[in-house]
Tab-separated table of C-alpha atoms in Angstrom:
chain	number	residue	atom	x	y	z
D	1	MET	CA	-46.147	-48.488	14.396
D	2	GLY	CA	-42.473	-48.552	13.728
D	3	GLY	CA	-43.030	-46.799	10.422
D	4	GLU	CA	-45.066	-44.143	12.147
D	5	ARG	CA	-42.277	-43.482	14.653
D	6	ILE	CA	-39.743	-43.059	11.843
D	7	SER	CA	-42.059	-40.640	10.070
D	8	SER	CA	-42.492	-38.649	13.267
D	9	ALA	CA	-38.742	-38.479	13.797
D	10	GLU	CA	-38.235	-37.222	10.272
D	11	GLU	CA	-40.770	-34.483	10.869
D	12	GLU	CA	-39.104	-33.374	14.088
D	13	SER	CA	-35.537	-33.353	12.728
D	14	PRO	CA	-34.448	-29.913	11.471
D	15	PRO	CA	-33.786	-29.420	7.766
D	16	GLU	CA	-30.215	-29.852	6.573
D	17	ASP	CA	-29.801	-26.166	5.624
D	18	THR	CA	-31.032	-25.028	9.037
D	19	SER	CA	-28.645	-27.393	10.780
D	20	SER	CA	-25.619	-26.218	8.772
D	21	THR	CA	-26.549	-22.586	9.372
D	22	PHE	CA	-26.791	-23.252	13.097
D	23	LEU	CA	-23.339	-24.870	13.082
D	24	GLU	CA	-21.834	-21.958	11.153
D	25	ASP	CA	-23.362	-19.429	13.555
D	26	ASP	CA	-22.136	-21.419	16.530
D	27	ALA	CA	-18.599	-21.612	15.110
D	28	HIS	CA	-18.666	-17.889	14.346
D	29	GLY	CA	-19.776	-17.105	17.897
D	30	ARG	CA	-17.048	-19.249	19.396
D	31	ARG	CA	-14.406	-17.643	17.201
D	32	ARG	CA	-15.677	-14.182	18.086
D	33	ASN	CA	-15.563	-14.904	21.814
D	34	LEU	CA	-12.046	-16.281	21.488
D	35	ILE	CA	-10.826	-13.137	19.705
D	36	TYR	CA	-12.585	-10.945	22.252
D	37	SER	CA	-10.879	-12.806	25.109
D	38	GLN	CA	-7.463	-12.495	23.476
D	39	ILE	CA	-7.908	-8.761	22.959
D	40	LEU	CA	-9.024	-8.321	26.573
D	41	ARG	CA	-5.892	-10.109	27.806
D	42	SER	CA	-3.749	-7.754	25.739
D	43	TYR	CA	-5.068	-4.832	27.831
D	44	ASP	CA	-3.658	-6.296	31.023
D	45	ASP	CA	-1.026	-3.979	32.456
D	46	PRO	CA	2.146	-5.437	30.991
D	47	ARG	CA	5.486	-4.806	32.580
D	48	ILE	CA	7.375	-3.558	29.547
D	49	PRO	CA	11.107	-3.219	30.207
D	50	THR	CA	12.603	0.089	29.157
D	51	SER	CA	15.225	-1.772	27.134
D	52	ASP	CA	12.520	-3.456	25.025
D	53	LEU	CA	10.858	-0.107	24.308
D	54	GLU	CA	14.147	1.504	23.329
D	55	GLU	CA	14.962	-1.416	21.065
D	56	ALA	CA	11.588	-1.026	19.344
D	57	LYS	CA	12.186	2.721	18.909
D	58	SER	CA	15.614	2.107	17.416
D	59	ARG	CA	14.026	-0.016	14.719
D	60	ILE	CA	11.998	2.977	13.541
D	61	LEU	CA	14.851	5.447	14.000
D	62	SER	CA	17.215	3.294	11.915
D	63	TYR	CA	14.656	2.748	9.152
D	64	THR	CA	15.484	3.816	5.600
D	65	PRO	CA	13.094	3.538	2.625
D	66	GLY	CA	13.266	0.110	1.050
D	67	ALA	CA	15.207	-1.429	3.944
D	68	TRP	CA	12.390	-3.868	4.753
D	69	ILE	CA	11.748	-5.069	1.194
D	70	GLU	CA	11.114	-8.791	0.917
D	71	LYS	CA	13.457	-10.122	-1.761
D	72	ALA	CA	10.930	-12.436	-3.356
D	73	GLY	CA	10.823	-13.705	-6.921
D	74	GLY	CA	14.525	-13.100	-7.484
D	75	MET	CA	14.058	-9.316	-7.264
D	76	LYS	CA	16.613	-6.975	-5.757
D	77	LEU	CA	16.409	-3.541	-4.181
D	78	SER	CA	17.664	-2.020	-7.446
D	79	ASP	CA	14.555	-3.356	-9.229
D	80	TYR	CA	12.251	-1.089	-7.194
D	81	ASN	CA	11.560	2.619	-7.411
D	82	VAL	CA	12.605	3.460	-3.833
D	83	PRO	CA	11.498	6.930	-2.662
D	84	GLU	CA	13.698	9.364	-0.821
D	85	THR	CA	11.102	9.472	1.970
D	86	THR	CA	8.423	6.910	2.809
D	87	SER	CA	5.097	8.765	2.999
D	88	LEU	CA	2.211	7.551	5.165
D	89	ILE	CA	-1.090	9.377	4.823
D	90	LEU	CA	-3.694	9.598	7.604
D	91	VAL	CA	-7.272	9.248	6.371
D	92	GLY	CA	-10.489	9.378	8.376
D	93	LEU	CA	-13.801	11.063	8.923
D	94	LYS	CA	-13.981	14.562	10.340
D	95	GLY	CA	-13.205	14.531	14.064
D	96	SER	CA	-11.672	11.055	14.056
D	97	GLY	CA	-8.488	12.308	15.755
D	98	LYS	CA	-5.920	12.391	12.950
D	99	SER	CA	-4.127	15.509	14.188
D	100	SER	CA	-4.051	14.221	17.772
D	101	LEU	CA	-2.553	10.967	16.519
D	102	ILE	CA	0.168	12.916	14.689
D	103	ASN	CA	1.115	14.584	17.961
D	104	LYS	CA	1.161	11.311	19.883
D	105	ILE	CA	3.380	9.621	17.288
D	106	SER	CA	5.751	12.588	17.208
D	107	ARG	CA	5.948	12.716	21.002
D	108	VAL	CA	7.123	9.084	21.194
D	109	PHE	CA	10.334	10.054	19.388
D	110	GLU	CA	10.843	13.445	21.062
D	111	ASP	CA	13.565	13.824	23.668
D	112	GLY	CA	11.436	15.952	25.937
D	113	LYS	CA	8.296	14.552	27.537
D	114	TYR	CA	6.552	17.907	27.326
D	115	ALA	CA	7.445	18.723	23.731
D	116	SER	CA	5.136	21.136	21.957
D	117	GLU	CA	2.387	19.738	19.763
D	118	ARG	CA	3.177	19.956	16.091
D	119	ALA	CA	-0.298	19.470	14.562
D	120	GLN	CA	-3.179	21.874	15.153
D	121	VAL	CA	-5.948	20.031	17.045
D	122	SER	CA	-9.516	21.267	16.579
D	123	CYS	CA	-11.542	21.064	19.788
D	124	ASN	CA	-14.879	22.336	18.477
D	125	LEU	CA	-15.448	21.568	14.814
D	126	SER	CA	-18.674	23.557	14.783
D	127	VAL	CA	-16.649	26.728	15.405
D	128	VAL	CA	-13.317	26.099	13.667
D	129	ASP	CA	-12.680	24.749	10.189
D	130	GLY	CA	-10.452	21.801	11.007
D	131	THR	CA	-7.680	20.637	8.692
D	132	TYR	CA	-8.030	21.993	5.149
D	133	PHE	CA	-4.358	22.117	4.145
D	134	LEU	CA	-2.226	18.998	3.824
D	135	GLN	CA	0.502	19.029	6.461
D	136	GLU	CA	3.735	17.034	6.295
D	137	TYR	CA	5.462	15.917	9.507
D	138	MET	CA	8.849	14.229	9.486
D	139	ILE	CA	9.165	11.456	12.080
D	140	PRO	CA	11.283	12.204	14.030
D	141	ARG	CA	11.983	15.883	13.475
D	142	GLY	CA	14.819	16.474	11.047
D	143	SER	CA	14.609	12.982	9.595
D	144	THR	CA	14.251	12.308	5.859
D	145	SER	CA	13.248	8.635	5.989
D	146	LEU	CA	9.629	8.807	7.183
D	147	CYS	CA	6.894	11.413	6.992
D	148	LEU	CA	3.228	11.486	8.005
D	149	TYR	CA	0.571	13.520	6.199
D	150	ASP	CA	-2.371	15.010	8.042
D	151	THR	CA	-5.325	15.413	5.686
D	152	ARG	CA	-8.767	16.923	5.560
D	153	GLY	CA	-11.505	14.781	7.089
D	154	LEU	CA	-13.789	12.776	4.841
D	155	SER	CA	-17.357	13.991	4.409
D	156	ASP	CA	-20.778	12.376	4.072
D	157	ALA	CA	-20.603	12.717	0.284
D	158	SER	CA	-18.925	9.573	-1.018
D	159	SER	CA	-18.376	11.039	-4.483
D	160	ASP	CA	-16.323	13.915	-3.050
D	161	ASN	CA	-14.357	11.499	-0.907
D	162	MET	CA	-13.566	9.262	-3.863
D	163	GLN	CA	-12.379	12.189	-5.945
D	164	MET	CA	-10.180	13.526	-3.148
D	165	LEU	CA	-8.682	10.117	-2.312
D	166	LYS	CA	-8.028	9.389	-5.976
D	167	HIS	CA	-6.131	12.667	-6.335
D	168	TRP	CA	-3.957	12.029	-3.274
D	169	ILE	CA	-3.109	8.433	-4.124
D	170	THR	CA	-2.584	8.758	-7.886
D	171	LYS	CA	-1.162	12.297	-8.134
D	172	GLY	CA	0.665	12.494	-4.821
D	173	VAL	CA	0.499	14.904	-1.871
D	174	ARG	CA	2.266	18.199	-1.216
D	175	HIS	CA	2.856	20.066	2.011
D	176	GLY	CA	0.487	23.029	2.275
D	177	GLU	CA	-1.821	21.928	-0.534
D	178	LEU	CA	-5.423	23.062	-0.126
D	179	ALA	CA	-8.024	20.279	-0.129
D	180	ILE	CA	-11.240	21.655	-1.624
D	181	ARG	CA	-14.342	19.586	-2.442
D	182	ASN	CA	-16.842	20.226	-5.213
D	183	SER	CA	-19.613	20.341	-2.603
D	184	ASP	CA	-17.922	23.136	-0.605
D	185	SER	CA	-19.874	26.359	-0.586
D	186	SER	CA	-18.525	29.444	-2.292
D	187	SER	CA	-17.953	31.107	1.080
D	188	VAL	CA	-15.867	28.152	2.318
D	189	LYS	CA	-13.795	28.143	-0.864
D	190	ALA	CA	-13.212	31.897	-0.620
D	191	ARG	CA	-12.261	31.686	3.056
D	192	MET	CA	-9.837	28.805	2.505
D	193	LYS	CA	-8.208	30.468	-0.497
D	194	CYS	CA	-7.766	33.587	1.617
D	195	LYS	CA	-6.066	31.523	4.311
D	196	GLY	CA	-3.796	29.897	1.771
D	197	ARG	CA	-2.771	33.029	-0.078
D	198	GLN	CA	0.792	32.764	1.247
D	199	SER	CA	1.108	29.002	1.643
D	200	GLY	CA	3.477	28.604	-1.312
D	201	TYR	CA	2.700	24.901	-1.618
D	202	ASN	CA	3.500	24.970	-5.337
D	203	SER	CA	7.189	25.080	-4.454
D	204	SER	CA	6.968	22.047	-2.123
D	205	LYS	CA	7.906	18.562	-3.259
D	206	THR	CA	5.243	16.122	-4.442
D	207	ARG	CA	5.412	12.786	-2.627
D	208	LEU	CA	3.708	9.589	-3.697
D	209	VAL	CA	1.712	7.876	-0.964
D	210	ASN	CA	3.289	4.583	0.102
D	211	PHE	CA	0.679	3.385	2.611
D	212	VAL	CA	-2.496	4.520	4.418
D	213	ILE	CA	-3.362	4.811	8.114
D	214	PHE	CA	-7.146	4.752	8.514
D	215	VAL	CA	-8.201	6.592	11.680
D	216	VAL	CA	-11.523	5.798	13.392
D	217	ASN	CA	-13.247	7.413	16.375
D	218	GLY	CA	-13.843	4.566	18.817
D	219	LEU	CA	-16.561	6.454	20.696
D	220	SER	CA	-18.572	7.007	17.511
D	221	VAL	CA	-18.186	3.331	16.599
D	222	LEU	CA	-19.499	2.234	19.999
D	223	LYS	CA	-22.507	4.555	19.687
D	224	SER	CA	-23.225	3.046	16.293
D	225	VAL	CA	-22.943	-0.480	17.703
D	226	ASP	CA	-25.334	0.282	20.557
D	227	SER	CA	-27.821	2.001	18.269
D	228	CYS	CA	-27.683	-0.959	15.896
D	229	ASP	CA	-28.429	-3.306	18.802
D	230	ASP	CA	-31.485	-1.157	19.553
D	231	GLY	CA	-32.660	-1.468	15.948
D	232	ALA	CA	-31.478	1.937	14.774
D	233	SER	CA	-29.416	2.620	11.651
D	234	ASP	CA	-25.663	1.976	11.666
D	235	SER	CA	-24.902	4.685	9.099
D	236	TYR	CA	-21.561	5.551	10.717
D	237	ILE	CA	-20.277	1.994	10.337
D	238	GLN	CA	-21.572	1.825	6.772
D	239	MET	CA	-19.758	5.037	5.922
D	240	ILE	CA	-16.507	3.780	7.456
D	241	THR	CA	-16.788	0.450	5.654
D	242	LYS	CA	-17.434	2.110	2.305
D	243	MET	CA	-14.456	4.436	2.608
D	244	PHE	CA	-12.170	1.725	3.967
D	245	CYS	CA	-12.972	-0.524	1.006
D	246	CYS	CA	-12.180	2.250	-1.485
D	247	PRO	CA	-9.779	0.644	-3.998
D	248	TYR	CA	-7.486	3.683	-3.961
D	249	LEU	CA	-6.611	3.052	-0.304
D	250	SER	CA	-5.352	-0.495	-0.862
D	251	PHE	CA	-1.969	-1.467	-2.251
D	252	ARG	CA	-2.391	-4.705	-4.151
D	253	ASP	CA	-3.940	-7.033	-1.539
D	254	ASP	CA	-2.835	-4.967	1.468
D	255	MET	CA	-5.596	-2.896	3.029
D	256	PRO	CA	-4.906	0.121	5.295
D	257	VAL	CA	-3.865	-0.242	8.905
D	258	VAL	CA	-6.608	0.954	11.287
D	259	VAL	CA	-6.102	3.114	14.390
D	260	VAL	CA	-8.918	3.487	16.936
D	261	THR	CA	-8.784	6.765	18.869
D	262	HIS	CA	-10.668	8.190	21.885
D	263	GLY	CA	-10.263	4.908	23.721
D	264	ASP	CA	-9.549	6.792	26.942
D	265	LEU	CA	-13.273	7.679	27.010
D	266	LEU	CA	-14.277	3.991	26.937
D	267	SER	CA	-13.904	1.048	29.255
D	268	VAL	CA	-11.514	-1.754	28.407
D	269	TYR	CA	-14.443	-4.030	27.560
D	270	ASP	CA	-15.941	-1.471	25.168
D	271	ARG	CA	-12.554	-0.910	23.518
D	272	ALA	CA	-12.314	-4.643	22.877
D	273	ARG	CA	-15.899	-4.669	21.516
D	274	VAL	CA	-15.055	-1.861	19.101
D	275	ARG	CA	-12.018	-3.697	17.703
D	276	VAL	CA	-13.913	-6.951	17.260
D	277	TYR	CA	-16.828	-5.149	15.619
D	278	LEU	CA	-14.564	-3.236	13.236
D	279	GLY	CA	-12.663	-6.396	12.340
D	280	GLU	CA	-15.890	-8.145	11.329
D	281	HIS	CA	-17.165	-5.266	9.198
D	282	LEU	CA	-13.855	-4.289	7.585
D	283	GLY	CA	-12.697	-7.867	7.008
D	284	ILE	CA	-9.329	-7.538	8.766
D	285	SER	CA	-7.730	-8.981	11.876
D	286	PRO	CA	-8.694	-6.978	15.013
D	287	GLU	CA	-5.566	-8.227	16.762
D	288	LYS	CA	-2.901	-7.604	14.124
D	289	GLN	CA	-4.259	-4.799	11.930
D	290	ILE	CA	-6.410	-2.697	14.290
D	291	PHE	CA	-4.450	-0.695	16.877
D	292	ASP	CA	-6.060	0.980	19.883
D	293	ILE	CA	-4.224	4.253	20.593
D	294	PRO	CA	-6.057	6.411	23.179
D	295	ASP	CA	-5.641	10.174	23.078
D	296	GLU	CA	-4.551	10.988	26.621
D	297	SER	CA	-2.621	7.877	27.607
D	298	SER	CA	1.179	8.115	27.472
D	299	ASP	CA	2.293	4.892	29.155
D	300	LYS	CA	4.826	2.425	27.759
D	301	ALA	CA	2.124	0.117	26.444
D	302	THR	CA	0.655	2.924	24.315
D	303	GLU	CA	4.101	3.892	23.018
D	304	LEU	CA	4.795	0.280	22.083
D	305	THR	CA	1.429	0.092	20.293
D	306	ILE	CA	2.345	3.210	18.283
D	307	ILE	CA	5.686	1.666	17.294
D	308	ASP	CA	4.042	-1.632	16.340
D	309	MET	CA	1.562	0.256	14.173
D	310	LEU	CA	4.347	2.164	12.405
D	311	CYS	CA	6.292	-1.063	11.849
D	312	TYR	CA	3.217	-2.637	10.257
D	313	ALA	CA	2.701	0.366	7.972
D	314	LEU	CA	6.380	0.601	6.941
D	315	GLU	CA	6.705	-3.119	6.256
D	316	HIS	CA	3.692	-3.043	3.950
D	317	ALA	CA	4.849	0.207	2.353
D	318	ASP	CA	8.180	-1.363	1.405
D	319	ARG	CA	6.477	-4.539	0.244
D	320	ASN	CA	4.352	-2.579	-2.229
D	321	LEU	CA	6.965	-0.241	-3.693
D	322	PRO	CA	6.487	0.253	-7.457
D	323	TYR	CA	8.818	-1.424	-9.922
D	324	LYS	CA	11.190	0.562	-12.073
D	325	ASP	CA	10.193	1.152	-15.710
D	326	TRP	CA	13.153	-0.765	-17.141
D	327	PHE	CA	12.328	-3.722	-14.911
D	328	LEU	CA	8.744	-3.735	-16.172
D	329	ASN	CA	9.987	-3.690	-19.764
D	330	LYS	CA	12.363	-6.535	-18.982
D	331	ALA	CA	9.572	-8.499	-17.343
D	332	ARG	CA	7.386	-8.038	-20.414
D	333	MET	CA	10.193	-9.194	-22.708
D	334	VAL	CA	11.011	-12.401	-20.824
D	335	PRO	CA	8.033	-14.432	-22.140
D	336	LEU	CA	8.901	-13.357	-25.728
D	337	MET	CA	12.570	-14.361	-25.608
D	338	PRO	CA	12.034	-17.967	-26.868
D	339	ILE	CA	10.053	-16.611	-29.823
D	340	PHE	CA	12.806	-14.128	-30.689
D	341	LEU	CA	15.468	-16.848	-30.502
D	342	LEU	CA	13.415	-19.110	-32.759
D	343	ILE	CA	12.980	-16.314	-35.318
D	344	ILE	CA	16.716	-15.529	-35.305
D	345	LEU	CA	17.594	-19.202	-35.719
D	346	SER	CA	15.135	-19.578	-38.601
D	347	LEU	CA	16.513	-16.503	-40.359
D	348	SER	CA	20.079	-17.785	-40.051
D	349	VAL	CA	19.121	-21.177	-41.545
D	350	VAL	CA	17.247	-19.583	-44.430
D	351	SER	CA	20.046	-17.134	-45.208
D	352	THR	CA	22.628	-19.961	-45.213
D	353	HIS	CA	20.474	-22.009	-47.582
D	354	ILE	CA	19.993	-19.091	-49.982
D	355	TYR	CA	23.721	-18.397	-50.031
D	356	TYR	CA	24.441	-22.045	-50.850
D	357	LEU	CA	21.925	-22.060	-53.728
D	358	ARG	CA	23.439	-18.915	-55.225
D	359	GLN	CA	26.917	-20.416	-55.154
D	360	CYS	CA	25.732	-23.588	-56.867
D	361	ARG	CA	24.054	-21.676	-59.749
D	362	LYS	CA	27.259	-19.834	-60.786
D	363	PRO	CA	29.053	-21.103	-64.019
D	364	PRO	CA	32.117	-23.337	-63.601
D	365	ASN	CA	34.560	-20.742	-64.937
D	366	VAL	CA	33.427	-18.475	-62.175
D	367	LEU	CA	33.621	-21.145	-59.543
D	368	PHE	CA	37.009	-22.579	-60.693
D	369	HIS	CA	39.605	-20.297	-62.326
D	370	SER	CA	41.955	-22.153	-64.759
D	371	PRO	CA	45.510	-20.917	-65.064
D	372	PRO	CA	46.132	-18.463	-67.943
D	373	GLU	CA	47.607	-19.748	-71.267
D	374	PHE	CA	50.893	-18.298	-72.624
D	375	ASN	CA	51.285	-18.096	-76.480
D	376	ILE	CA	54.850	-17.374	-77.653
D	377	ASN	CA	55.462	-16.020	-81.188
D	378	TRP	CA	58.743	-17.674	-81.992
D	379	HIS	CA	58.964	-16.014	-85.393
D	380	ALA	CA	58.819	-12.515	-83.866
D	381	ILE	CA	61.700	-13.168	-81.502
D	382	ARG	CA	63.955	-15.220	-83.821
D	383	HIS	CA	66.564	-12.406	-83.868
D	384	LEU	CA	67.313	-13.110	-80.211
D	385	TRP	CA	69.014	-16.267	-81.143
């Protein structure tokens, strides 16, 4: 009977794989709830002193390219190719709110609260074209240390997106440059070329992209989450994930910083859900790398979030500055130095040995010169006596 009870217990116990999977799911759920709670607490109305906000602004205003480089590995600032202006490019799907974000960032550093908007915002994308020409915005106005680039929205065609992103990241960006896709119709291409007939972007300076700000529409993400819960397709999230993981957008191991827009149309709980959901699908921290910047809010908390986002982008831009060519050549030569020294030492030993052998093979009269002999003809000079 005892044996039967043991057999019955073995049958009722869950398999080992099922048990470990249950534990992993439980741990994942606990971790997710903890992150969600922490994000919710961050939305509490904080009393931000004006002095703290001004101190944070001064950090951006005093920034110069390369100032935040981490001097690791014995490298110095002179070992890097530091740009004249650090360039941050805004990338996102059409209607994600890139132009609105440009205006919000610019307004944080404007003296006047009601400063005019610098970027053209499209309110109805079915009527207007949106952003087709790359636009450069110095932050703040008149500065030469930091610039933001507003770009054309990504499309549903991943091949076109990859080609466009590759061009911007590898070739650089220029103010006023027209962004045309291969899939654009002939009428769109003709209309855009007509608009850009006097842009003169060829005379503008080409800037290499130093880091990427990935802009996401929070309302569209929430709709995708809800539809996925109902069993529908989450194509919007899949598209975002595919573009975010594009290798051209990452700098070494550093992936783009993410900004969630249109949060003013969502509740605080839904805004937290969107950040947690994006963090899981994009593989980044929803607390430290995903920033919620609503469109219409202009309180101190939003301004501080904008500054924190810029600090994150600038720190990672400086950390991934390219090395100078001479430094790369020096780095390639360092492992070969012991070999070169060994070759030089060997050549010196061999040459010394050859010289010694040649000296030893010479005849004695060449090696040792005897004094000359003097023969006097006494008979010829006898008259001198």
